[in-house]
Coordinates of C-alpha atoms and ligand atoms in Angstrom, one line a residue:
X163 CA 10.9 10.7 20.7
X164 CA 14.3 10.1 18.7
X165 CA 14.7 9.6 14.9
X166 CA 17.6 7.7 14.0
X167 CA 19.7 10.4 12.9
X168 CA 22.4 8.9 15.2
X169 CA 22.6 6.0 12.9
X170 CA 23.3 7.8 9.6
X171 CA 27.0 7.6 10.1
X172 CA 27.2 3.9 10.5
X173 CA 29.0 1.7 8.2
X174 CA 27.1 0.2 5.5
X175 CA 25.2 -3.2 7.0
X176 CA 26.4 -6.7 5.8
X177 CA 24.6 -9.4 6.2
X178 CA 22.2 -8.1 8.5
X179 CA 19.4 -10.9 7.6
X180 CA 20.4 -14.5 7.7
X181 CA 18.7 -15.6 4.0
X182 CA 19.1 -19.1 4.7
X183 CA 15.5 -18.2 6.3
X184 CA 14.0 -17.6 2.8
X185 CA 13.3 -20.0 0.0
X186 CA 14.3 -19.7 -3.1
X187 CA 10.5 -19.1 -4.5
X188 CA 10.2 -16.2 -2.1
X189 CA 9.0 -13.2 -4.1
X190 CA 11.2 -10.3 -3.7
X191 CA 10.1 -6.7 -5.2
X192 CA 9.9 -3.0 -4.6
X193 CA 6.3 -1.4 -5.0
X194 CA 4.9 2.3 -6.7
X195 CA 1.7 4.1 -7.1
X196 CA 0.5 5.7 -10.1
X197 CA -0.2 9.2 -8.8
X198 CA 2.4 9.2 -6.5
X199 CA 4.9 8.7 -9.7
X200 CA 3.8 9.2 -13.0
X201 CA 3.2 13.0 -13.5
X202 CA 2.0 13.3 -17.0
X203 CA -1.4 14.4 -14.9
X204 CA -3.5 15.6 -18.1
X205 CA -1.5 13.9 -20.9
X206 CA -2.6 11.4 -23.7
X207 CA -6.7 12.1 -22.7
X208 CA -5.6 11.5 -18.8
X209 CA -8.8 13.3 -16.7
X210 CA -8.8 14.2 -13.1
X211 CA -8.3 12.6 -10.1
X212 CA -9.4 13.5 -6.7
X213 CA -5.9 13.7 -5.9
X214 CA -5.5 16.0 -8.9
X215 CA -8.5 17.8 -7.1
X216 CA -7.5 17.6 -3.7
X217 CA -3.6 18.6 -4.1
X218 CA -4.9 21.8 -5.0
X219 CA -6.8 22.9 -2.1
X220 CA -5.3 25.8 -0.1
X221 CA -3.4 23.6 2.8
X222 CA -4.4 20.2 1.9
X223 CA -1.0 19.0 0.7
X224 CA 2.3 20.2 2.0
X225 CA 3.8 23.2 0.0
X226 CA 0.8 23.2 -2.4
X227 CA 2.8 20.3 -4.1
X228 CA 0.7 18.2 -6.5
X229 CA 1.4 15.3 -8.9
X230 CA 1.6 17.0 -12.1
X231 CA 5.2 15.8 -12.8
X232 CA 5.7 13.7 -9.6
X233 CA 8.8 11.1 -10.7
X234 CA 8.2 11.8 -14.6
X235 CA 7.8 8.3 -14.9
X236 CA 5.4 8.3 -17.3
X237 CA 7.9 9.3 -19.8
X238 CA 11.0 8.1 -18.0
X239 CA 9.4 4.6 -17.4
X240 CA 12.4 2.8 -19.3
X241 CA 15.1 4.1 -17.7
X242 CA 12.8 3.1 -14.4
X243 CA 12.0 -0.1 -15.5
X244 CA 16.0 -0.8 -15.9
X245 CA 16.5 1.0 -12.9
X246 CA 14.3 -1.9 -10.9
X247 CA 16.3 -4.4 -12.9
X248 CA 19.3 -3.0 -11.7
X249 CA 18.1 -3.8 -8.3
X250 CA 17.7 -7.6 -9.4
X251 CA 14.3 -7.9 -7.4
X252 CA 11.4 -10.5 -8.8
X253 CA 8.8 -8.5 -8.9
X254 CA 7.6 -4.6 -9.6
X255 CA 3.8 -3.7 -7.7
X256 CA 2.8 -1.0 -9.5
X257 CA -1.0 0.6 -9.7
X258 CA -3.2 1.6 -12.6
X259 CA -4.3 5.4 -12.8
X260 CA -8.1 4.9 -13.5
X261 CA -9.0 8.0 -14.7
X262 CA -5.7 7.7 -17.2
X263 CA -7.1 4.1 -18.3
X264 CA -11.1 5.0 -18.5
X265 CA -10.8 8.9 -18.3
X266 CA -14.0 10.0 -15.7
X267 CA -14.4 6.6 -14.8
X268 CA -17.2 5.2 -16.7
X269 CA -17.2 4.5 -20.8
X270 CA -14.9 3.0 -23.2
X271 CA -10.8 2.8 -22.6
X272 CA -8.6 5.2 -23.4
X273 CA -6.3 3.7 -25.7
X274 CA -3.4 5.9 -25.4
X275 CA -3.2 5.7 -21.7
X276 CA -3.6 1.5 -21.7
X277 CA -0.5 2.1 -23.8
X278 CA 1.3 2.9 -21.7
X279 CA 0.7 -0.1 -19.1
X280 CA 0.9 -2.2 -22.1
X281 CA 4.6 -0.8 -22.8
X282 CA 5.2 -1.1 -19.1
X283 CA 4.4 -4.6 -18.7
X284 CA 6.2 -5.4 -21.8
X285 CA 9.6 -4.3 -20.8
X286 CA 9.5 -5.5 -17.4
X287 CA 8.7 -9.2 -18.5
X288 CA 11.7 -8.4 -21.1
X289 CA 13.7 -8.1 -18.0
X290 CA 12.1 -11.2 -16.4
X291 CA 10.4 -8.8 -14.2
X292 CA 7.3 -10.1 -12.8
X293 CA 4.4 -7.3 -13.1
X294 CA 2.1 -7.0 -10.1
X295 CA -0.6 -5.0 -10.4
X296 CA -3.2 -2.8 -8.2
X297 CA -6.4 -1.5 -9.8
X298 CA -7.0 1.2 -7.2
X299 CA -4.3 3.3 -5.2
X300 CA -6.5 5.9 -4.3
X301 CA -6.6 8.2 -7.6
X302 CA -9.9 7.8 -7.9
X303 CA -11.8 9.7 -11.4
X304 CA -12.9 13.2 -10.0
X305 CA -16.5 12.2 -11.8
X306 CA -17.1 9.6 -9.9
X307 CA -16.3 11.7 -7.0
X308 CA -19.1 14.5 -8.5
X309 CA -21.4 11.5 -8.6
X310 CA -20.8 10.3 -4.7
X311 CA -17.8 8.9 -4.8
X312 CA -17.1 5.8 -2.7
X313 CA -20.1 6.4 0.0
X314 CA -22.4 5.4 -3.5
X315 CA -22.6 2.0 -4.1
X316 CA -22.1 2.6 -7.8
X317 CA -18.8 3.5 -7.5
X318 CA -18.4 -0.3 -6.9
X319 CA -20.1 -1.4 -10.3
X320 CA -17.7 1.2 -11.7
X321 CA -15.0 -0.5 -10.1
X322 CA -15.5 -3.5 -12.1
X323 CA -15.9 -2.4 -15.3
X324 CA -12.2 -0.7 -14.9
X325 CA -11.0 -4.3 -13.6
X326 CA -12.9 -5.6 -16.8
X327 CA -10.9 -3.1 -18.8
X328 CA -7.7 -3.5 -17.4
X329 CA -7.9 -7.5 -18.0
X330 CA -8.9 -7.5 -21.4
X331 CA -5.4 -5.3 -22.2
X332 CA -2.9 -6.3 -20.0
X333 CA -4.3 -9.6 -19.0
X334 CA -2.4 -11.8 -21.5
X335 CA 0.4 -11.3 -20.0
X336 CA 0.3 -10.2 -16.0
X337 CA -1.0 -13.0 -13.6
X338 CA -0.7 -11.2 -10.3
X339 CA -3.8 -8.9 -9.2
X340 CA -4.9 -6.7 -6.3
X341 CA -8.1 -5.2 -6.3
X342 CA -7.4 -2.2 -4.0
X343 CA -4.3 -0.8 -1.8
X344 CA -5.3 0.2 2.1
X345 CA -9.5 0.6 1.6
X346 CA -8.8 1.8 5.2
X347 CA -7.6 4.7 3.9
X348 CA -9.4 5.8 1.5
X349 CA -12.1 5.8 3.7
X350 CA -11.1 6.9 6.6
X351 CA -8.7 9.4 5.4
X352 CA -10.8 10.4 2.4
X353 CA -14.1 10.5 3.9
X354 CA -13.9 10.7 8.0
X355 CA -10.7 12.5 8.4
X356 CA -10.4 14.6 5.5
X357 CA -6.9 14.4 5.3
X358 CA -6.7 12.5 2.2
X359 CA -8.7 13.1 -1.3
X360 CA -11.7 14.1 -1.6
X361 CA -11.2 15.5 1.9
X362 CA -14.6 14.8 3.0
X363 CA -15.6 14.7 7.0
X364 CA -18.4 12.8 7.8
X365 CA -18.2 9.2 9.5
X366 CA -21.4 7.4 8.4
X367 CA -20.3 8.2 5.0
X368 CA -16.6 6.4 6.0
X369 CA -18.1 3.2 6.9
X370 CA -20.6 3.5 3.9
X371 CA -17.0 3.5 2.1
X372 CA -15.8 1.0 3.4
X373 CA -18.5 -1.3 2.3
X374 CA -18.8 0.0 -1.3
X375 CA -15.0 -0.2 -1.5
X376 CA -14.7 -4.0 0.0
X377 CA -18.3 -4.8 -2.6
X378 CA -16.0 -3.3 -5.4
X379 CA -13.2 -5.4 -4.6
X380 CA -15.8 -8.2 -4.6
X381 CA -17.2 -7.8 -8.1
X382 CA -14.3 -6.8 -9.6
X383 CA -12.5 -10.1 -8.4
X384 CA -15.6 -11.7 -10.0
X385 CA -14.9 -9.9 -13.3
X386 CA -11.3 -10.2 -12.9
X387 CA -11.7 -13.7 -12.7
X388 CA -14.3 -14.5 -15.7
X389 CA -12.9 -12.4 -18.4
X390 CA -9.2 -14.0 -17.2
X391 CA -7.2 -15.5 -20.6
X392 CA -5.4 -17.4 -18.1
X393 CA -5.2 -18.6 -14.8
X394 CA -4.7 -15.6 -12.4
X395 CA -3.7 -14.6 -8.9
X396 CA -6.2 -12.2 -7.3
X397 CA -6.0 -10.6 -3.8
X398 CA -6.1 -7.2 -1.6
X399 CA -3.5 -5.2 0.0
X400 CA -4.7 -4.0 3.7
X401 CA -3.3 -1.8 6.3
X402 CA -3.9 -3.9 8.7
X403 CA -4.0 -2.0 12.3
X404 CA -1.7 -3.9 14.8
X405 CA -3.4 -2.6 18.1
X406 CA -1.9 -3.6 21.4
X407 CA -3.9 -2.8 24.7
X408 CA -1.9 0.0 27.3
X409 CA -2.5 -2.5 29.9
X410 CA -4.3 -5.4 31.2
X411 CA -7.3 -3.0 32.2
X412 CA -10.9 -3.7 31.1
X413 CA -11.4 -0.2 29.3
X414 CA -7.8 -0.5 27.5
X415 CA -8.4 -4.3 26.0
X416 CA -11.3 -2.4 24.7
X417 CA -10.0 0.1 23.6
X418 CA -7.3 -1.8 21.3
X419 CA -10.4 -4.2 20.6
X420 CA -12.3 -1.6 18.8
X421 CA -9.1 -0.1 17.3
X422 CA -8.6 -3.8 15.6
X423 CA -12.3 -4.1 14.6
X424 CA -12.3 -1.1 12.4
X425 CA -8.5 -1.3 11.7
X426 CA -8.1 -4.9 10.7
X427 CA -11.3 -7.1 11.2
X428 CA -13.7 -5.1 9.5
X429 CA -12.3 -6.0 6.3
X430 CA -10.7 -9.4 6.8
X431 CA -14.0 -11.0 8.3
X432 CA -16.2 -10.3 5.3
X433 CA -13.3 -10.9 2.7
X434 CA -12.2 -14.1 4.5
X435 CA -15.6 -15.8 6.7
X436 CA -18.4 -13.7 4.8
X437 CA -19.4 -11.5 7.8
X438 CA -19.2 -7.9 9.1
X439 CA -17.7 -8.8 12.8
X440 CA -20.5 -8.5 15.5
X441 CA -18.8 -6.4 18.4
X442 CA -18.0 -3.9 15.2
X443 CA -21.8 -3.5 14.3
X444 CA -22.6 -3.1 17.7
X445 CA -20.3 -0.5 17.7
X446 CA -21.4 1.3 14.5
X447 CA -25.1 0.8 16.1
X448 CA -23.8 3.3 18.7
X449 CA -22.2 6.2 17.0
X450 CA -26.0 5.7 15.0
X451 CA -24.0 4.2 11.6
X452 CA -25.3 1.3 9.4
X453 CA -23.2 -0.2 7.1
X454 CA -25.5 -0.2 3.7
X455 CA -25.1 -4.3 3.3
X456 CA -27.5 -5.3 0.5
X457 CA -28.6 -9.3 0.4
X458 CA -25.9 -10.6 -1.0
X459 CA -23.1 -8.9 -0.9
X460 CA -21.7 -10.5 1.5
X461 CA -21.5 -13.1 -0.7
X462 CA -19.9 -11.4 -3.3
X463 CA -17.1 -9.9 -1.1
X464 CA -16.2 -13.1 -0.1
X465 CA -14.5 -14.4 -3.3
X466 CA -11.6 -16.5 -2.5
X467 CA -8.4 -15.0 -2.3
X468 CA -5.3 -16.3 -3.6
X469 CA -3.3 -14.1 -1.3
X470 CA -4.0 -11.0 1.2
X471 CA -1.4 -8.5 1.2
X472 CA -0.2 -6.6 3.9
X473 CA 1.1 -3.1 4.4
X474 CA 3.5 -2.7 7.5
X475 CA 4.8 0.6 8.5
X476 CA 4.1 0.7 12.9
X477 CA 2.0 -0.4 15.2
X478 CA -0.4 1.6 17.8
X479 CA -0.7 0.9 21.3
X480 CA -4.0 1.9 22.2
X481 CA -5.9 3.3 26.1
X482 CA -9.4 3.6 26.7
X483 CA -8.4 6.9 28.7
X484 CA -8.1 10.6 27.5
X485 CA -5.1 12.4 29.5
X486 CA -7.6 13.1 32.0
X487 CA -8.7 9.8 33.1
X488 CA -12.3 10.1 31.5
X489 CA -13.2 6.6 30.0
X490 CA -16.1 8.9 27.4
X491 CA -15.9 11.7 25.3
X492 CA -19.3 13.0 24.1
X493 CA -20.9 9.7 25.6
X494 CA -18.1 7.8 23.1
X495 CA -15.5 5.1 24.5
X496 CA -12.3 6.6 24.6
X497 CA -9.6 5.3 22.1
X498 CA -6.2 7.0 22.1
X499 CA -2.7 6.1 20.8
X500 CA -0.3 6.2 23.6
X501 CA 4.0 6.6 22.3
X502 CA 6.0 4.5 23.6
X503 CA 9.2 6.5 23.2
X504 CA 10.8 4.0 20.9
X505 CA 12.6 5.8 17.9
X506 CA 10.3 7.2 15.2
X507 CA 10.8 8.0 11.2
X508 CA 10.3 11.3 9.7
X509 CA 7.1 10.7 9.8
X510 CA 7.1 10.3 13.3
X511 CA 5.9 6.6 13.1
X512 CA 7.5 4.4 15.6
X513 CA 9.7 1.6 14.5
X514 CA 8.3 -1.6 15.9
X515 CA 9.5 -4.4 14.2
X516 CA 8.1 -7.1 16.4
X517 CA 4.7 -5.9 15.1
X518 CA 5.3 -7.1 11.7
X519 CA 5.9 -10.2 13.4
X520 CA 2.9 -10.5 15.4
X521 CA 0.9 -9.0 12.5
X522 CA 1.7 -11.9 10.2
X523 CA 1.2 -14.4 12.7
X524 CA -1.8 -13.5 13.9
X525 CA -3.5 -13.3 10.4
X526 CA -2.0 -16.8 9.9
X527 CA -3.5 -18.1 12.8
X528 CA -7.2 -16.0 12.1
X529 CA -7.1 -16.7 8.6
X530 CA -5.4 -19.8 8.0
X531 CA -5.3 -20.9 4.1
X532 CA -4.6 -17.1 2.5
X533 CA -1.3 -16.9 1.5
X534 CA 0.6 -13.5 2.7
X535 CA 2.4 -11.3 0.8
X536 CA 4.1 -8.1 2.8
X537 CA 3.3 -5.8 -0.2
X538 CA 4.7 -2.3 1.3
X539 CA 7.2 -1.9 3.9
X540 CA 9.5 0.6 4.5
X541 CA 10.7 4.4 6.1
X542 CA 10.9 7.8 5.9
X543 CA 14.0 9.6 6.8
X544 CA 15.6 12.9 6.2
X545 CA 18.1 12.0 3.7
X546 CA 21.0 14.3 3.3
X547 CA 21.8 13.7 -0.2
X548 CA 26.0 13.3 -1.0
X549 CA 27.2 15.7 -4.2
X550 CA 26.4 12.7 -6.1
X551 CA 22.6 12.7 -5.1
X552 CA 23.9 9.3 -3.0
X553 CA 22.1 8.5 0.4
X554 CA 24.2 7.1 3.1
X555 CA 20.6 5.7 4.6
X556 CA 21.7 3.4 7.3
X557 CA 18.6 4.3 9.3
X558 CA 16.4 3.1 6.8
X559 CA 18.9 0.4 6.0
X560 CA 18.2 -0.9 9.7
X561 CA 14.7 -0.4 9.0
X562 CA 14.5 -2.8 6.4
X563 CA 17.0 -5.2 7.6
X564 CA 14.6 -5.3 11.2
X565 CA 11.8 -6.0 9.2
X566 CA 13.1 -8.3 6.9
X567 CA 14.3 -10.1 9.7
X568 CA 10.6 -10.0 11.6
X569 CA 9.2 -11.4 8.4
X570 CA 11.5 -14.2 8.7
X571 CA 10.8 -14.5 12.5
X572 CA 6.8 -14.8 11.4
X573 CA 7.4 -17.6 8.9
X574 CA 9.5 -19.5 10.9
X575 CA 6.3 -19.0 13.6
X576 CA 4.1 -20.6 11.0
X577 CA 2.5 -17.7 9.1
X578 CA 3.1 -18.3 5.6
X579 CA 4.3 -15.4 3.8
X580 CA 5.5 -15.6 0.6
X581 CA 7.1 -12.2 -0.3
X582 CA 8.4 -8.9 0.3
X583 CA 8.0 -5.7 -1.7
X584 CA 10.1 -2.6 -0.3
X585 CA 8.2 0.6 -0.3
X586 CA 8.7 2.5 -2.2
X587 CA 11.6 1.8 -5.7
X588 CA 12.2 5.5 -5.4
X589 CA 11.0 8.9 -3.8
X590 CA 8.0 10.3 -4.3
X591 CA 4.7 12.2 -3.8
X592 CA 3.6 11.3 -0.1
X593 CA 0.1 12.2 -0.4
X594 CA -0.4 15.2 2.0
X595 CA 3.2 15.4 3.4
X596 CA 3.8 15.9 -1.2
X597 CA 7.7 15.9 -1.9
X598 CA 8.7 16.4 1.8
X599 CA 8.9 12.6 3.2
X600 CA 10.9 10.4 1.0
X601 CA 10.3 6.7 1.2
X602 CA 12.6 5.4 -1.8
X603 CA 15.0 3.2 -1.7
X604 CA 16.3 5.5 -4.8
X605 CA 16.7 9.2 -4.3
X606 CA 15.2 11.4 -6.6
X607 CA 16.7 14.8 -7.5
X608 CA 12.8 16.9 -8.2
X609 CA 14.9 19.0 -10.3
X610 CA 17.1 17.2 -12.7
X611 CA 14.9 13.4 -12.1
X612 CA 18.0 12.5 -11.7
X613 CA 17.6 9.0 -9.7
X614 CA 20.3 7.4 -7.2
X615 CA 20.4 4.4 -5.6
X616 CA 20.8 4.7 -2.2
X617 CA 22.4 2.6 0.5
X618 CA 19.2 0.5 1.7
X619 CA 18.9 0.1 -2.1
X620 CA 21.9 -2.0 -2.2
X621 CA 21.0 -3.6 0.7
X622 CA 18.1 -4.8 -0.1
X623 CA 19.5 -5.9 -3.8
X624 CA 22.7 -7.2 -2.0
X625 CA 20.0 -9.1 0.5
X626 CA 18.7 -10.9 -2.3
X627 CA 20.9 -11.8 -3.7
X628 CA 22.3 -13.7 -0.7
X629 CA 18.9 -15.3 -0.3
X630 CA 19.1 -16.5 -3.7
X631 CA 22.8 -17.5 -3.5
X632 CA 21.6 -19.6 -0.2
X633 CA 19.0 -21.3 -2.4
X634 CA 21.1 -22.3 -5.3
X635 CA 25.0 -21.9 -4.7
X636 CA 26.9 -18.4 -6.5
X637 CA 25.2 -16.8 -9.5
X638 CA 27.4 -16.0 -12.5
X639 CA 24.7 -13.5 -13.5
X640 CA 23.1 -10.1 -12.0
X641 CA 19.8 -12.0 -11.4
Ligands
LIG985 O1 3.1 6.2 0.3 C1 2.2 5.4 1.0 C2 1.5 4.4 0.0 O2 0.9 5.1 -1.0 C3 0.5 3.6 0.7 N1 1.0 3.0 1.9 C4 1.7 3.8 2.8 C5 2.8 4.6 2.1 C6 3.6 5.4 3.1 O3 2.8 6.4 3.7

């Protein structure tokens, strides 16, 4: 596999994405995540997270980093917020930290820590930024882990008294909502893998989170939705698996069948048609797992969505073989990721634009009706920072101007996306990999917080502002 090192001495792109291809209304934005950012882990009655937890367990998180100070942002958030101004984008996606906003997850608000979201969302719509928020990006109250965490259906009930919260403070003023970022992972990283907070192992309990997670996204769109001032937008963010079969054989459509069923399907069938997929339960039935469906909640998961939003970073191409040729392991169909030698990122994730493409499309044509937002996108790459903390980045300036461009290829397809948030606005804790990977479109310095605008950062604020320009002739202003 190569990374794009090679690329790091290119000039700086121009005009790599024809905007003609996006409308004026297209939302344009650059996306965050509470832990990964905000440090400030035990300040202002702030509890415990399970990535407070988590991070410091011997080995789970490269270096032993943690998210104590992260990005400073909780006290540098004005200097941020002018930062993303700078950039000119539409929108900021940010998430909530739960246990900051309702410290062990259950009981009254925290009032200090809602002040800060509250000063947040002020100065962004002073800048005519629109604020975008995500309940749940993973963090979630170590208590509620203590009690069962996700695998326990009352984390879900939990779930919507935060969204309840979170409305009554901030929901004057911000119309955009997502329930959850990537349930996939936090169940399948959290509870089957173990790679991810709270670092659990155990598969039945997985795919007991991923029904309490998609029932909590269910009521707390209900609540989100009754105890609205105003009209409001409310959707979910997936990581949607894009899994392409090895080859035409019988055992390798099935294996990228079964990769798509528990990557993708599993949660857009009972979010969008009210149904777990059947060749899924089947599936489940074998490994001897039951999804813990009560009557009814199917019903509740279902709530209309304004929008879906859609994480992109690869896709997977998937065989029903081991290296061997055996078609079972331990009586299991075989289902492994074969490379495909294209070039990778740092994090060894292959750069497949066309998937972004095909991704959109195909939930267009599955799922016709839901709006599409590409809420994360983006690279990480080995920046060698200049004296000035400056990133010549043109790898991950080609990454977003690729997937820019499949984005456009996908609406002009028929899927009907509507936006694009660049992940991430700046460097920043990368879960287990901690301070190693850097995704930002900003550098940060860890040392001084200094933060610098890299080149894909002007890119992508150059980029729209040629798409704007397309739309309505010159601006005489920075927005
Ligand atoms: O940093 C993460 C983010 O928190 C969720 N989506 C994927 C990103 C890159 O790994």
């Amino acid at each position: 596999m190569t990374t794009r090192t090679d690329r790091s001495a290119a000039p700086e792109p121009r005009g790599g994405v024809d905007s003609t291809r996006f409308p004026a209304d297209f939302l344009w934005g650059v996306a965050t995540s509470a832990y990964q950012i905000e440090g400030a882990a035990f300040e202002d009655g702030r509890t415990a997270s399970i990535w407070d937890t988590f991070s410091r367990v011997p080995g789970a998180v490269f270096g032993g980093h943690n998210g104590d100070t992260a990005c400073d942002h909780y006290h540098r958030m004005p200097e941020d917020v002018a930062l993303i101004a700078g950039l000119g984008v539409d929108s900021y996606r940010f998430s909530l930290s739960w246990p900051r906003i309702q410290p062990g997850g259950r009981g009254p608000a925290n009032q200090r820590g809602l002040a800060f979201y509250d000063r947040l969302v002020d100065q962004l719509l002073a800048r005519d930024i629109l604020p975008w928020i995500t309940l749940y990006h993973w963090d979630l109250p170590q208590q509620l882990e203590d009690d069962g965490g996700w695998p326990a259906r009352d984390t879900a009930h939990r779930f919507a008294d935060f969204a309840e919260i979170a409305m009554s403070a901030l929901g004057d003023r911000v119309r955009w909502w997502t329930t959850l970022n990537e349930p996939w992972c936090s169940a399948m990283l959290g509870y089957e893998t173990g790679r991810h907070a709270p670092g659990r192992q155990d598969f039945g309990d997985a795919m007991s989170a991923v029904h309490h997670l998609l029932l909590g996204h269910g009521l707390a769109t209900q609540r989100l939705r009754e105890t609205a001032p105003e009209p409001i937008q409310v959707g979910i963010t997936l990581n949607t698996t894009h899994a392409i079969a090895a080859s035409g054989s019988a055992v390798d459509r099935d294996a990228a069948r079964r990769a798509d069923g528990l990557g993708t399907r599993v949660y857009t069938d009972p979010l969008i048609r009210g149904s777990y997929p059947a060749d899924v339960v089947d599936d489940l039935a074998v490994r001897g797992v039951r999804l813990p469906v009560q009557d009814g909640d199917l019903a509740v998961i279902a709530q209309p969505l304004d929008f879906l939003g859609v994480n992109y970073y690869t896709s997977h191409v998937f065989s029903g073989t081991d290296e061997h040729g055996s078609e079972l392991v331990d009586g299991l169909p075989v289902s492994r990721t074969v490379s495909q030698n294209l070039p990778v990122t740092a994090m060894d994730w292959e750069i497949i634009p066309q998937g972004l493409t095909d991704m959109l499309v195909r939930l267009g044509r599955d799922y016709p009706a839901v709006p599409l937002y590409v809420t994360e996108n983006g690279a990480a790459f080995d920046d060698r920072p200049g004296a000035d903390g400056g990133v010549d980045d043109a790898d991950r300036t080609a990454y977003f101007a690729e997937h820019v461009e499949a984005v456009a290829a996908a609406r002009d397809a028929g899927a009907d996306v509507r936006g694009y948030f660049a992940w991430s606005l700046m460097d920043n804790f990368e879960w287990g990999y901690g301070y190693e990977k850097r995704f930002g479109i900003v550098h940060v310095d860890y040392e001084t917080q200094r933060r610098t605008v890299k080149q894909s950062g002007r890119w992508f604020s150059e980029n729209i502002r040629r798409s704007r320009e397309a739309e309505t002739g010159p601006l005489d202003n920075d927005r």
